[in-house]
Every structure is written in C-alpha cells, then in structure tokens.
Short mmCIF file of C-alpha atoms in Angstrom, two decimals:
data_model
loop_
_atom_site.label_atom_id
_atom_site.label_comp_id
_atom_site.label_asym_id
_atom_site.label_seq_id
_atom_site.Cartn_x
_atom_site.Cartn_y
_atom_site.Cartn_z
CA GLN A 1015 81.28 75.69 42.96
CA SER A 1016 77.81 77.25 42.52
CA ALA A 1017 74.68 75.28 42.38
CA LEU A 1018 73.01 74.54 39.03
CA THR A 1019 70.25 77.00 38.24
CA GLN A 1020 66.68 75.87 38.28
CA PRO A 1021 63.50 77.98 38.33
CA PRO A 1022 62.05 78.21 41.75
CA SER A 1023 58.53 76.94 40.72
CA VAL A 1024 56.58 75.51 37.84
CA SER A 1025 52.88 74.59 37.80
CA GLY A 1026 50.33 72.74 35.67
CA SER A 1027 46.90 71.27 35.65
CA PRO A 1028 46.41 67.51 35.75
CA GLY A 1029 47.19 66.07 32.37
CA GLN A 1030 49.35 68.94 31.24
CA SER A 1031 53.07 68.85 30.70
CA VAL A 1032 55.68 70.87 32.60
CA THR A 1033 59.34 71.25 31.95
CA ILE A 1034 62.04 72.00 34.44
CA SER A 1035 65.32 73.46 33.26
CA CYS A 1036 68.74 73.05 34.88
CA THR A 1037 71.48 75.34 33.79
CA GLY A 1038 75.12 74.75 34.45
CA THR A 1039 78.47 75.39 32.97
CA SER A 1040 80.94 73.79 30.59
CA SER A 1041 82.65 72.19 33.63
CA ASP A 1042 79.51 70.31 34.64
CA VAL A 1043 76.40 69.90 32.65
CA GLY A 1044 78.08 70.91 29.45
CA SER A 1045 80.87 68.38 29.66
CA TYR A 1046 79.35 65.43 31.07
CA ASN A 1047 76.32 63.09 30.51
CA ARG A 1048 76.20 62.50 34.23
CA VAL A 1049 73.10 64.55 34.83
CA SER A 1050 70.55 63.13 37.01
CA TRP A 1051 67.07 64.27 38.57
CA TYR A 1052 65.54 63.66 42.00
CA GLN A 1053 62.02 63.98 43.33
CA GLN A 1054 61.51 64.89 46.93
CA PRO A 1055 58.01 65.11 48.40
CA PRO A 1056 57.79 67.11 51.75
CA GLY A 1057 59.40 65.25 54.54
CA THR A 1058 60.92 62.50 52.58
CA ALA A 1059 64.27 61.54 51.24
CA PRO A 1060 65.09 62.27 47.54
CA LYS A 1061 64.19 59.63 44.95
CA LEU A 1062 66.21 59.16 41.68
CA MET A 1063 63.93 59.74 38.63
CA ILE A 1064 66.40 60.10 35.79
CA TYR A 1065 70.10 59.21 35.49
CA GLU A 1066 72.67 59.91 32.79
CA VAL A 1067 70.53 62.68 31.23
CA SER A 1068 67.63 60.60 29.86
CA ASN A 1069 67.57 57.15 31.51
CA ARG A 1070 64.76 56.07 33.89
CA PRO A 1071 65.39 53.65 36.67
CA SER A 1072 63.11 50.65 36.86
CA GLY A 1073 59.67 51.67 38.32
CA VAL A 1074 59.79 55.33 37.25
CA PRO A 1075 56.83 56.11 35.07
CA ASP A 1076 57.67 56.97 31.48
CA ARG A 1077 55.80 60.25 31.97
CA PHE A 1078 59.16 61.47 33.19
CA SER A 1079 61.80 62.26 30.59
CA GLY A 1080 65.08 63.95 30.46
CA SER A 1081 67.28 65.74 27.92
CA LYS A 1082 70.23 67.94 27.59
CA SER A 1083 71.48 70.73 25.16
CA GLY A 1084 74.79 72.51 25.73
CA ASN A 1085 74.92 73.59 29.42
CA THR A 1086 71.26 73.07 30.08
CA ALA A 1087 69.53 69.91 31.00
CA SER A 1088 65.68 69.56 31.22
CA LEU A 1089 63.23 67.22 32.98
CA THR A 1090 59.73 66.96 31.41
CA ILE A 1091 56.78 65.49 33.25
CA SER A 1092 54.01 64.53 30.81
CA GLY A 1093 50.43 63.91 31.78
CA LEU A 1094 50.89 65.62 35.11
CA GLN A 1095 49.33 63.89 38.02
CA ALA A 1096 48.57 65.06 41.66
CA GLU A 1097 51.23 62.63 43.01
CA ASP A 1098 53.82 64.47 41.06
CA GLU A 1099 53.63 67.47 43.31
CA ALA A 1100 57.06 67.71 44.91
CA ASP A 1101 60.47 69.37 44.95
CA TYR A 1102 62.74 68.38 41.93
CA TYR A 1103 66.53 68.58 42.00
CA CYS A 1104 68.97 68.12 39.23
CA SER A 1105 72.55 67.08 39.83
CA SER A 1106 75.70 66.88 37.66
CA TYR A 1107 79.19 65.48 37.97
CA THR A 1108 81.74 68.12 37.73
CA SER A 1109 85.50 68.11 37.50
CA SER A 1110 86.17 71.71 38.40
CA SER A 1111 89.21 71.65 40.62
CA THR A 1112 88.40 68.26 42.16
CA PRO A 1113 85.92 65.57 41.10
CA ARG A 1114 82.62 65.99 42.71
CA TYR A 1115 78.97 66.60 42.29
CA VAL A 1116 76.78 69.67 42.34
CA PHE A 1117 72.95 69.88 42.82
CA GLY A 1118 70.51 72.32 41.35
CA THR A 1119 68.66 75.03 43.31
CA GLY A 1120 65.52 72.97 43.30
CA THR A 1121 61.99 73.55 41.65
CA LYS A 1122 58.75 73.20 43.38
CA VAL A 1123 56.11 71.59 41.09
CA THR A 1124 52.58 72.35 41.88
CA VAL A 1125 49.60 70.47 40.39
CA LEU A 1126 46.77 73.00 40.11
CA GLU B 928 66.03 44.72 49.93
CA VAL B 929 68.76 47.15 49.12
CA GLN B 930 68.75 49.86 51.69
CA LEU B 931 70.68 52.50 53.74
CA VAL B 932 69.56 52.99 57.38
CA GLN B 933 70.83 56.03 59.20
CA SER B 934 71.18 56.65 62.86
CA GLY B 935 68.55 58.77 64.78
CA ALA B 936 68.11 62.37 65.35
CA GLU B 937 70.56 64.26 67.31
CA VAL B 938 70.49 67.32 69.45
CA LYS B 939 73.78 68.92 70.42
CA LYS B 940 75.26 72.04 71.76
CA PRO B 941 77.84 74.23 69.92
CA GLY B 942 81.33 72.91 70.29
CA GLU B 943 80.27 69.33 70.88
CA SER B 944 81.44 66.51 68.62
CA LEU B 945 79.25 64.23 66.79
CA ARG B 946 79.28 61.13 64.55
CA ILE B 947 76.33 59.88 62.60
CA SER B 948 76.08 56.64 60.74
CA CYS B 949 74.63 55.01 57.54
CA LYS B 950 74.53 51.14 57.38
CA GLY B 951 74.20 49.49 54.05
CA SER B 952 72.45 46.15 53.51
CA GLY B 953 71.19 43.93 50.67
CA TYR B 954 74.27 44.59 48.47
CA SER B 955 77.94 44.49 48.35
CA PHE B 956 78.75 47.55 50.57
CA THR B 957 82.47 47.84 49.25
CA SER B 958 81.24 47.98 45.56
CA TYR B 959 79.55 51.41 45.63
CA TRP B 960 80.72 54.82 46.77
CA ILE B 961 78.74 56.40 49.56
CA SER B 962 78.12 60.18 49.46
CA TRP B 963 76.78 62.58 52.17
CA VAL B 964 74.27 65.27 51.22
CA ARG B 965 73.24 68.22 53.50
CA GLN B 966 69.86 69.82 53.43
CA MET B 967 69.48 72.89 55.69
CA PRO B 968 65.95 73.71 56.85
CA GLY B 969 63.78 74.80 53.92
CA LYS B 970 66.82 74.74 51.68
CA GLY B 971 68.20 72.61 48.66
CA LEU B 972 70.55 69.65 48.50
CA GLU B 973 74.27 70.07 48.85
CA TRP B 974 76.87 67.44 48.04
CA MET B 975 79.29 67.14 50.88
CA GLY B 976 81.71 64.40 49.90
CA ARG B 977 82.03 60.73 49.28
CA ILE B 978 83.94 57.65 50.40
CA ASP B 979 84.92 54.43 48.62
CA PRO B 980 84.18 51.86 51.19
CA SER B 981 86.60 49.28 49.74
CA ASP B 982 89.73 51.44 50.62
CA SER B 983 88.19 54.43 52.54
CA TYR B 984 89.51 56.91 49.86
CA THR B 985 87.49 60.13 50.12
CA ASN B 986 87.04 63.42 48.34
CA TYR B 987 85.14 66.40 49.68
CA SER B 988 83.29 69.46 48.21
CA PRO B 989 85.52 72.49 48.89
CA SER B 990 82.67 73.93 50.88
CA PHE B 991 83.02 71.19 53.35
CA GLN B 992 86.62 70.23 53.19
CA GLY B 993 88.12 70.58 56.64
CA HIS B 994 84.72 70.94 58.42
CA VAL B 995 83.61 67.35 58.47
CA THR B 996 85.18 63.96 58.18
CA ILE B 997 83.79 60.99 56.21
CA SER B 998 84.87 57.50 57.10
CA ALA B 999 83.77 53.90 56.82
CA ASP B 1000 84.03 50.50 58.40
CA LYS B 1001 83.60 48.00 55.79
CA SER B 1002 83.48 45.09 58.30
CA ILE B 1003 80.11 46.35 59.34
CA SER B 1004 78.94 47.97 56.10
CA THR B 1005 78.75 51.41 57.67
CA ALA B 1006 79.73 54.87 56.65
CA TYR B 1007 80.10 57.67 59.01
CA LEU B 1008 79.90 61.62 58.91
CA GLN B 1009 81.54 63.29 61.87
CA TRP B 1010 82.12 66.88 63.33
CA SER B 1011 84.80 67.77 65.98
CA SER B 1012 83.10 71.00 66.89
CA LEU B 1013 79.60 71.63 65.82
CA LYS B 1014 78.17 75.04 65.05
CA ALA B 1015 74.56 76.34 64.93
CA SER B 1016 74.89 76.48 61.25
CA ASP B 1017 75.36 72.71 61.11
CA THR B 1018 71.67 72.35 61.85
CA ALA B 1019 70.35 70.25 58.97
CA MET B 1020 69.10 67.08 57.68
CA TYR B 1021 71.88 64.87 56.46
CA TYR B 1022 71.42 62.06 53.86
CA CYS B 1023 73.74 59.24 52.80
CA ALA B 1024 73.30 58.03 49.33
CA ARG B 1025 74.74 55.17 47.14
CA ARG B 1026 76.47 55.81 43.87
CA ALA B 1027 73.89 54.19 41.30
CA ALA B 1028 74.50 50.83 40.12
CA ALA B 1029 73.35 51.69 36.59
CA GLY B 1030 75.15 54.96 36.19
CA PRO B 1031 78.16 56.49 38.22
CA GLY B 1032 76.76 59.95 38.02
CA ALA B 1033 73.63 59.44 40.08
CA PHE B 1034 72.51 58.21 43.58
CA ASP B 1035 70.02 55.47 43.38
CA ILE B 1036 69.48 54.47 47.09
CA TRP B 1037 69.17 57.05 49.88
CA GLY B 1038 69.02 56.74 53.62
CA GLN B 1039 66.06 58.15 55.44
CA GLY B 1040 67.92 61.12 56.70
CA THR B 1041 69.45 62.19 60.07
CA MET B 1042 68.34 65.41 61.54
CA VAL B 1043 71.03 67.26 63.55
CA THR B 1044 70.14 70.10 65.66
CA VAL B 1045 72.74 72.27 67.21
CA SER B 1046 71.41 74.79 69.74
CA SER B 1047 72.68 76.25 73.04
#
C-alpha cells in the first residue's frame, strides 16, 4: 500500500490562504469519507485537525477546512498565522487487502 | 483528562528484544482501538497496526506484519508494541494513537512518542 501523495511544501504570507492536496486511489480516499488531517509542529506529536473529510474537532480554529473530490482530499488554511507553520499529514481508511489506514507523504507549511 | 502516556526512550543493540508501552487514562480504555504509528528520523508517518483492547483482536499493515507484535492488557489500560529482534532500521519515533471518539477514521488522542534507537 503506497502512501497518499501530498506536495512536499506550500507557503504563504500571514493572512493568505493555502491549500494542501492529498491524492489517493479508489481503494482509499475515493471510496471512504474517513479522511483526516494532522498538524505536527517540530518535535511534537501529531494533532487531529480534521476528521471525516470536513469535520473539525472541538478547539480547532475554523480557519481550517477540509473537502474531497474523487480520489483527492484537500485541507485549506485561511487567514494563515505564524503558529500554523508545521508539517501536515492526511490519512485515509483503506480496505485494500486488509482493513487499515494509510498516511500521506506530508507537507511542510511555511509562513513567510 | 483523556491521555495516552508512553514509556521512555530506549537505546538497544541489533538483535535485542524490546517492548514499549502506551497507558490510557481518563476514558474507557476498552471502548477505543489503539493504533501504533512509526516516524523514522526526518520522515513521515506510517500506520503499523491496531488493537481492540476489549478482546485483543489485531490487524497489521502488510509492511509491518510479522516484524512487530501489538498486544494489550486491559486490566491496566495499557497497549504494547514489541520486537523480538531489533534492526538498525527500527530506529524511529513510535506513537500510539486512539481511534477518534467522533469518527472511526481518525486518531484524536496521541501519546507523546517513544524514541527507539538501535545501534551497535
């Protein structure tokens, strides 16, 4: 099972919007709404930002939003802030051969 | 407070065995699957496998099947990840994570991570 494909890096100035794509296949992203996104600042554990494609856990700012079209999911950060600088990973449930999960390759978000 | 607390960093030699732990608190430990996630130095996240603490049913990523064993002791709310013979390539940070309460396809609570270093 290959990792989901994400761009290595995206960047934006404070206040701008950035979007991170997450491309999978019909066996994972395309078949299930179990796509989630995680934020990981350097040296820390990942933090859940979005679950089931577009739902935000309590405490996550509404600047973070998620969507999906076909085999590609996306995370958008609106009104970028310095504290948003981190690595971001998508994840999807997959039923290919055995039920399990697969993560994306990761995207470094830089606030200019 | 809902949390997962992992055991401390380990330094081992190739061929040695190891078991690291992940203790849940603040919630019903048997109600949520626990997954283990590997992060090699400077690399991304990799899902290794999961366990249902209520009955110890497990399933593994094909990439890790046969290389590690996941277990749990529900009497002490603790999940484990173990190796019988470590390799240098097992050097990584290992996280445990709880299946999200709000959505089964996500992980809402993460442990702080256990760094495993395998070196001769």
